[in-house]
Tab-separated table of C-alpha atoms and ligand atoms in Angstrom:
chain	number	residue	atom	x	y	z
A	29	MET	CA	118.400	110.627	112.107
A	30	PRO	CA	117.672	110.233	108.373
A	31	VAL	CA	114.127	110.817	107.126
A	32	VAL	CA	112.075	107.691	106.356
A	33	LEU	CA	109.485	108.282	103.615
A	34	LEU	CA	106.632	106.055	102.524
A	35	PRO	CA	106.662	105.520	98.753
A	36	THR	CA	103.663	107.727	97.969
A	37	PRO	CA	103.560	109.202	94.440
A	38	ASP	CA	104.502	112.562	95.926
A	39	ASN	CA	107.475	111.225	97.900
A	40	LEU	CA	108.707	109.171	94.943
A	41	GLN	CA	108.614	112.294	92.775
A	42	ARG	CA	110.497	114.368	95.349
A	43	ALA	CA	113.071	111.614	95.842
A	44	ALA	CA	113.559	111.317	92.070
A	45	GLU	CA	114.112	115.071	91.824
A	46	ARG	CA	116.621	114.890	94.639
A	47	LEU	CA	118.551	112.167	92.797
A	48	ARG	CA	118.534	114.127	89.557
A	49	ALA	CA	119.865	117.161	91.407
A	50	GLY	CA	122.863	115.206	92.717
A	51	GLY	CA	121.495	114.236	96.137
A	52	LEU	CA	121.530	110.848	97.853
A	53	VAL	CA	118.428	108.698	98.357
A	54	ALA	CA	118.355	105.283	100.009
A	55	PHE	CA	115.670	102.997	98.621
A	56	ALA	CA	114.238	99.508	98.842
A	57	THR	CA	115.231	96.877	96.310
A	58	GLU	CA	114.340	93.187	96.384
A	59	THR	CA	117.908	92.302	97.447
A	60	VAL	CA	118.982	94.822	100.113
A	61	TYR	CA	118.422	98.577	100.565
A	62	GLY	CA	120.594	100.658	98.246
A	63	LEU	CA	122.204	104.059	98.752
A	64	GLY	CA	121.597	105.754	95.415
A	65	ALA	CA	123.132	108.649	93.497
A	66	HIS	CA	122.947	109.850	89.878
A	67	ALA	CA	125.430	107.465	88.253
A	68	LEU	CA	126.624	109.927	85.615
A	69	ASP	CA	127.316	112.709	88.155
A	70	PRO	CA	130.731	112.086	89.777
A	71	GLY	CA	130.037	114.626	92.516
A	72	ALA	CA	126.881	112.802	93.506
A	73	VAL	CA	128.622	109.427	93.398
A	74	ALA	CA	131.410	110.779	95.607
A	75	GLY	CA	128.733	111.384	98.246
A	76	ILE	CA	128.052	107.633	98.411
A	77	PHE	CA	131.681	106.838	99.174
A	78	GLU	CA	131.824	109.563	101.781
A	79	LEU	CA	128.640	108.552	103.605
A	80	LYS	CA	129.477	104.839	103.603
A	81	GLY	CA	133.146	105.292	104.418
A	82	ARG	CA	133.738	103.078	101.381
A	83	PRO	CA	137.207	102.958	99.776
A	84	LEU	CA	137.318	104.611	96.360
A	85	PHE	CA	138.705	101.492	94.689
A	86	ASP	CA	135.377	99.651	95.121
A	87	PRO	CA	133.207	99.779	91.985
A	88	LEU	CA	129.443	100.373	92.283
A	89	ILE	CA	126.506	98.655	90.630
A	90	VAL	CA	124.514	100.919	88.308
A	91	HIS	CA	120.735	100.440	88.473
A	92	VAL	CA	118.626	101.020	85.383
A	93	SER	CA	114.928	101.002	84.503
A	94	SER	CA	115.074	98.704	81.472
A	95	THR	CA	117.325	96.510	79.355
A	96	ASP	CA	117.528	99.297	76.756
A	97	ARG	CA	118.858	101.665	79.407
A	98	ALA	CA	121.488	99.093	80.346
A	99	ARG	CA	122.585	98.816	76.721
A	100	GLU	CA	123.102	102.589	76.613
A	101	LEU	CA	125.828	102.232	79.249
A	102	SER	CA	127.654	99.188	77.889
A	103	ALA	CA	130.044	99.235	74.950
A	104	ALA	CA	129.114	95.666	73.997
A	105	TRP	CA	125.983	93.582	74.441
A	106	PRO	CA	126.836	89.965	73.656
A	107	ASP	CA	124.182	87.288	73.114
A	108	VAL	CA	124.793	85.970	76.600
A	109	ALA	CA	123.827	89.367	78.058
A	110	GLU	CA	120.614	89.379	76.043
A	111	CYS	CA	119.863	85.823	77.142
A	112	LEU	CA	120.383	86.566	80.845
A	113	ALA	CA	118.561	89.902	80.742
A	114	THR	CA	115.574	88.309	79.027
A	115	ARG	CA	115.452	85.461	81.515
A	116	PHE	CA	116.305	87.174	84.813
A	117	TRP	CA	115.604	90.924	84.519
A	118	PRO	CA	114.131	92.694	86.291
A	119	GLY	CA	115.642	90.795	89.198
A	120	PRO	CA	118.579	90.070	91.506
A	121	LEU	CA	121.240	89.585	88.809
A	122	THR	CA	124.041	92.056	87.983
A	123	LEU	CA	125.803	91.882	84.608
A	124	VAL	CA	129.378	93.158	84.262
A	125	LEU	CA	130.046	94.419	80.729
A	126	PRO	CA	132.502	96.726	78.950
A	127	ARG	CA	131.541	100.278	79.829
A	128	ARG	CA	130.881	103.296	77.674
A	129	GLU	CA	132.789	106.542	78.200
A	130	VAL	CA	129.798	108.248	79.847
A	131	VAL	CA	130.170	106.081	82.946
A	132	PRO	CA	132.468	107.955	85.363
A	133	ASP	CA	135.684	106.363	86.623
A	134	LEU	CA	134.464	106.780	90.168
A	135	VAL	CA	131.592	104.371	89.465
A	136	THR	CA	133.782	101.641	87.969
A	137	ALA	CA	136.835	102.321	90.161
A	138	GLY	CA	138.746	102.954	86.960
A	139	LEU	CA	137.904	99.517	85.542
A	140	PRO	CA	137.000	99.280	81.852
A	141	ASN	CA	133.779	97.475	82.863
A	142	VAL	CA	130.486	98.517	84.391
A	143	ALA	CA	128.129	96.463	86.566
A	144	LEU	CA	124.451	96.822	85.564
A	145	ARG	CA	121.179	95.718	87.137
A	146	TRP	CA	117.477	96.296	86.498
A	147	PRO	CA	115.903	95.682	89.906
A	148	ALA	CA	112.429	94.177	90.377
A	149	HIS	CA	111.220	95.989	93.499
A	150	PRO	CA	108.357	98.378	92.632
A	151	VAL	CA	109.842	101.209	94.734
A	152	ALA	CA	113.198	100.913	92.965
A	153	GLN	CA	111.495	100.689	89.588
A	154	GLN	CA	109.295	103.737	90.107
A	155	LEU	CA	112.190	105.769	91.461
A	156	LEU	CA	114.389	104.845	88.476
A	157	LEU	CA	111.634	105.674	85.992
A	158	LEU	CA	110.873	109.023	87.599
A	159	ALA	CA	114.530	109.988	88.028
A	160	ASP	CA	115.101	109.046	84.388
A	161	CYS	CA	118.811	108.495	84.958
A	162	PRO	CA	121.005	105.528	85.883
A	163	VAL	CA	121.471	105.239	89.648
A	164	ALA	CA	124.663	103.937	91.250
A	165	ALA	CA	123.763	102.211	94.487
A	166	PRO	CA	125.753	100.000	96.847
A	167	SER	CA	124.142	98.586	99.956
A	168	ALA	CA	123.063	101.377	102.318
A	169	ASN	CA	125.326	100.485	105.225
A	170	ARG	CA	128.664	101.648	106.588
A	171	PHE	CA	131.494	99.955	104.696
A	172	ALA	CA	132.068	96.288	105.672
A	173	SER	CA	129.068	96.291	108.019
A	174	ILE	CA	125.862	94.217	107.815
A	175	SER	CA	123.683	95.031	104.790
A	176	PRO	CA	120.293	96.635	105.555
A	177	THR	CA	117.080	94.764	104.724
A	178	SER	CA	114.643	97.338	106.127
A	179	ALA	CA	114.332	101.126	106.232
A	180	ALA	CA	114.998	101.004	109.985
A	181	ASP	CA	118.290	99.173	109.344
A	182	VAL	CA	119.362	101.933	106.950
A	183	ALA	CA	118.447	104.635	109.463
A	184	ALA	CA	120.512	102.841	112.121
A	185	GLU	CA	123.512	102.336	109.819
A	186	LEU	CA	123.578	105.849	108.382
A	187	GLN	CA	122.224	107.749	111.381
A	188	HIS	CA	125.078	110.268	111.129
A	189	ASP	CA	123.368	111.828	108.081
A	190	PRO	CA	120.211	113.689	109.156
A	191	ASP	CA	119.657	114.864	105.557
A	192	LEU	CA	119.443	111.390	104.064
A	193	TRP	CA	116.082	110.313	102.651
A	194	ILE	CA	115.084	106.655	102.851
A	195	LEU	CA	112.257	105.350	100.671
A	196	ASP	CA	110.611	102.627	102.725
A	197	GLY	CA	109.520	99.635	100.637
A	198	GLY	CA	109.085	97.213	103.523
A	199	PRO	CA	111.384	94.289	104.310
A	200	CYS	CA	113.435	93.036	101.332
A	201	THR	CA	111.948	89.929	99.748
A	202	HIS	CA	115.337	88.347	98.928
A	203	GLY	CA	117.537	89.807	101.641
A	204	LEU	CA	120.894	88.977	100.015
A	205	GLU	CA	122.824	91.066	97.480
A	206	SER	CA	122.450	90.400	93.751
A	207	THR	CA	124.443	87.676	92.066
A	208	VAL	CA	127.189	89.297	89.955
A	209	ILE	CA	128.319	87.682	86.705
A	210	SER	CA	131.065	89.021	84.451
A	211	LEU	CA	130.463	88.771	80.704
A	212	VAL	CA	133.623	90.560	79.582
A	213	SER	CA	135.736	87.556	78.642
A	214	ASP	CA	135.069	84.471	76.516
A	215	ARG	CA	133.471	82.583	79.367
A	216	PRO	CA	131.050	84.048	81.915
A	217	ILE	CA	132.405	84.097	85.478
A	218	VAL	CA	130.325	84.465	88.633
A	219	LEU	CA	132.066	87.236	90.610
A	220	ARG	CA	129.755	87.210	93.596
A	221	LEU	CA	127.295	84.635	94.884
A	222	GLY	CA	123.940	86.206	95.679
A	223	SER	CA	120.171	86.123	95.566
A	224	LEU	CA	119.987	84.279	92.256
A	225	ALA	CA	121.251	80.716	92.748
A	226	VAL	CA	124.149	79.638	90.512
A	227	GLU	CA	122.073	76.582	89.604
A	228	ASP	CA	119.479	78.899	87.990
A	229	LEU	CA	122.187	80.574	85.899
A	230	GLU	CA	123.646	77.199	84.948
A	231	GLN	CA	120.290	76.134	83.534
A	232	GLU	CA	120.754	78.871	80.926
A	233	LEU	CA	124.532	78.788	80.481
A	234	GLY	CA	125.779	75.338	81.463
A	235	PRO	CA	128.473	74.798	84.135
A	236	LEU	CA	129.890	78.077	85.508
A	237	THR	CA	133.099	79.139	87.181
A	238	VAL	CA	132.690	80.949	90.493
A	239	ALA	CA	135.522	83.349	91.318
A	240	ASN	CA	135.826	82.295	94.909
A	241	ARG	CA	138.669	84.551	95.852
A	242	SER	CA	139.016	86.150	99.211
A	243	VAL	CA	141.093	89.272	99.076
A	244	LYS	CA	142.558	91.711	101.507
A	245	GLU	CA	141.759	95.403	101.241
A	246	SER	CA	145.255	96.103	99.918
A	247	GLU	CA	144.722	93.664	97.036
A	248	LEU	CA	141.555	95.460	95.979
A	249	GLN	CA	143.662	98.376	94.863
A	250	SER	CA	144.941	96.308	91.949
A	251	GLY	CA	141.426	96.803	90.552
A	252	LEU	CA	141.023	93.107	89.803
A	253	ALA	CA	138.921	92.228	92.766
A	254	SER	CA	135.568	93.536	93.931
A	255	PRO	CA	134.268	94.613	97.331
A	256	GLY	CA	132.076	91.570	97.848
A	257	HIS	CA	135.327	89.589	97.711
A	258	LEU	CA	136.852	91.253	100.742
A	259	SER	CA	137.773	88.660	103.302
A	260	ARG	CA	136.136	90.864	105.945
A	261	HIS	CA	132.707	92.106	104.929
A	262	TYR	CA	129.121	91.871	106.131
A	263	SER	CA	130.535	91.861	109.651
A	264	PRO	CA	128.796	92.217	112.991
A	265	ARG	CA	130.826	93.876	115.772
A	266	THR	CA	130.559	90.738	117.888
A	267	PRO	CA	133.149	88.080	116.933
A	268	LEU	CA	131.574	85.373	114.793
A	269	ARG	CA	132.809	81.792	114.446
A	270	LEU	CA	131.638	79.646	111.564
A	271	MET	CA	131.251	75.901	112.217
A	272	GLN	CA	130.185	72.746	110.446
A	273	ALA	CA	126.858	71.368	111.686
A	274	GLY	CA	128.600	68.245	113.083
A	275	ASP	CA	130.957	70.329	115.249
A	276	LEU	CA	128.261	72.173	117.148
A	277	ASP	CA	128.901	70.357	120.425
A	278	ALA	CA	132.457	71.722	120.378
A	279	ALA	CA	131.000	75.221	120.581
A	280	ARG	CA	130.373	74.931	124.348
A	281	GLU	CA	132.056	77.932	125.920
A	282	ARG	CA	130.549	77.996	129.383
A	283	GLN	CA	132.314	81.161	130.547
A	284	GLN	CA	130.852	83.209	127.764
A	285	ARG	CA	127.495	84.412	126.495
A	286	VAL	CA	127.299	82.703	123.149
A	287	GLY	CA	124.589	83.158	120.510
A	288	LEU	CA	123.755	80.600	117.847
A	289	LEU	CA	122.854	81.299	114.239
A	290	CYS	CA	121.514	78.090	112.760
A	291	PHE	CA	119.326	76.533	110.102
A	292	GLY	CA	116.735	73.768	109.926
A	293	ALA	CA	117.015	71.105	112.597
A	294	GLN	CA	120.540	72.118	113.691
A	295	ALA	CA	119.243	73.829	116.850
A	296	ASN	CA	117.671	70.599	118.079
A	297	SER	CA	121.113	69.238	118.857
A	298	SER	CA	121.912	68.394	122.480
A	299	SER	CA	124.001	71.539	122.902
A	300	ALA	CA	121.119	73.936	122.259
A	301	GLU	CA	120.741	74.884	125.931
A	302	ASP	CA	124.323	76.197	125.970
A	303	PHE	CA	123.359	79.227	123.942
A	304	ALA	CA	122.063	82.485	125.375
A	305	VAL	CA	120.192	83.317	122.169
A	306	ILE	CA	119.291	81.157	119.195
A	307	GLU	CA	118.343	82.569	115.801
A	308	ASN	CA	117.130	79.928	113.387
A	309	LEU	CA	117.251	81.237	109.803
A	310	SER	CA	114.610	78.761	108.675
A	311	ALA	CA	113.185	76.083	110.946
A	312	LYS	CA	111.778	74.271	107.929
A	313	GLY	CA	115.177	74.272	106.208
A	314	ASP	CA	114.327	76.592	103.303
A	315	THR	CA	117.407	78.448	101.994
A	316	ARG	CA	115.282	81.220	100.444
A	317	GLU	CA	113.677	81.981	103.771
A	318	ALA	CA	117.146	81.828	105.354
A	319	ALA	CA	118.509	84.382	102.873
A	320	THR	CA	115.642	86.740	103.636
A	321	ARG	CA	116.355	86.567	107.361
A	322	LEU	CA	120.173	86.407	107.391
A	323	TYR	CA	121.101	90.056	107.937
A	324	ALA	CA	118.246	90.778	110.346
A	325	ALA	CA	119.290	87.770	112.424
A	326	LEU	CA	122.928	88.945	112.436
A	327	ARG	CA	121.774	92.367	113.593
A	328	LEU	CA	119.672	90.877	116.406
A	329	LEU	CA	122.567	88.729	117.596
A	330	ASP	CA	124.949	91.673	117.361
A	331	GLN	CA	122.658	93.665	119.679
A	332	ALA	CA	122.203	90.872	122.226
A	333	GLY	CA	125.312	91.678	124.274
A	334	LEU	CA	127.065	88.430	123.349
A	335	ASP	CA	130.762	87.544	123.613
A	336	LEU	CA	130.593	85.309	120.588
A	337	ILE	CA	128.246	84.358	117.754
A	338	VAL	CA	128.509	80.786	116.543
A	339	ALA	CA	127.121	80.320	113.031
A	340	VAL	CA	126.564	76.939	111.456
A	341	GLU	CA	127.207	76.372	107.758
A	342	LEU	CA	124.193	75.652	105.572
A	343	PRO	CA	124.045	72.792	103.094
A	344	PRO	CA	125.929	74.192	100.064
A	345	GLN	CA	123.033	74.049	97.600
A	346	GLY	CA	121.009	76.876	96.089
A	347	LEU	CA	121.235	80.015	98.201
A	348	GLY	CA	123.042	78.026	100.913
A	349	ARG	CA	126.294	78.683	99.022
A	350	ALA	CA	125.760	82.446	98.974
A	351	ILE	CA	124.790	82.485	102.665
A	352	ASN	CA	127.905	80.474	103.604
A	353	ASP	CA	129.990	82.955	101.596
A	354	ARG	CA	128.580	85.851	103.656
A	355	LEU	CA	129.046	83.977	106.947
A	356	ARG	CA	132.651	83.189	106.057
A	357	ARG	CA	133.372	86.868	105.475
A	358	ALA	CA	131.407	87.892	108.562
A	359	SER	CA	133.569	85.485	110.584
A	360	HIS	CA	136.866	86.905	109.427
B	8	LIG	P1	127.840	96.369	96.524
B	8	LIG	O1	127.638	97.629	95.763
B	8	LIG	O2	128.364	96.603	97.899
B	8	LIG	O3	126.645	95.484	96.468
B	8	LIG	O4	129.010	95.583	95.767
B	8	LIG	C1	129.240	95.770	94.407
B	8	LIG	C2	129.559	94.463	93.732
B	8	LIG	O5	129.438	94.640	92.342
B	8	LIG	C3	130.947	93.968	93.938
B	8	LIG	O6	131.004	92.938	94.857
B	8	LIG	C4	131.422	93.462	92.591
B	8	LIG	O7	131.300	92.063	92.547
B	8	LIG	C5	130.510	94.051	91.623
B	8	LIG	N1	131.039	95.068	90.718
B	8	LIG	C6	130.609	96.325	90.613
B	8	LIG	N2	131.229	96.958	89.616
B	8	LIG	C7	132.070	96.087	89.071
B	8	LIG	C8	132.998	96.148	87.982
B	8	LIG	N3	133.138	97.259	87.244
B	8	LIG	N4	133.705	95.059	87.708
B	8	LIG	C9	133.558	93.942	88.445
B	8	LIG	N5	132.690	93.815	89.467
B	8	LIG	C10	131.958	94.871	89.784
B	9	LIG	MG1	127.616	96.107	100.310
């Protein structure tokens, strides 16, 4: 099993040295746990792809310790980048910008752009400051599997690497990946829904386009798409069916052990007793709380020996949109 370390000053220092030397360190961020490597060291970055079983055509987000450090990696820094960085960094927002030459092809999957984020979690921040280098870090799970929101989740996902270090920063406060916005063309485009609601971005930028494409793995190789757009992603091993709240009664499958993933008052419907297990993401109907609990609930249901997981769509406001996006891909 990997080694779980508390974020003591000593452990943070050792982990930072390991990163600088080309090793891998998984660490807490406010979104999900990341699997980090020195972003400017292609050999180190290759280790991420190997450990995750991630296809090489998937670009990685580069984590930095300040806006200035982000600017050092991007060939252009338009006003809109400054505006968003000032308003939302450090935090769960990733900016895609033209890259500088120093950023290896492996990190950007050969794209001319680099994805940058200054995370808010104190463990991530201290690690980045001590390592004093940009850190490429996708979610610390096997490719296409459920993202980890605790150190224990990472250890379970990447248990085949006994040498991996995991910096434990407690459960993630957001629990969903960062929102990714591309600033490389005339108009900003949201590439991935995530922990920062589109409505919050729109308050700064006005109405936004969301690239709501679902792509197959083969299409990713064109380099246009990104991994969060895969039609199958974030998937439990148990089959998952996504339903509208009104269709819940149709979910009765008496022969099978069915689990329910629901939200708010949905579980109070007459069909509730038909389910072997019920996970309510937020009984009080709060989409932020639901985002925090989403992946842990999927993991619990996946381990409950079910034949089927039925998930009910959330109201498509705020983080409800991002959660529905993940459930759709988990259901594929
Ligand atoms: P993950 O590392 O698994 O959280 O996923 C990385 C996400 O970052 C993808 O879903 C993309 O949306 C985005 N991304 C990373 N690098 C780039 C890039 N160079 N161009 C466009 N999107 C990117
Ligand atoms: Mg991921």
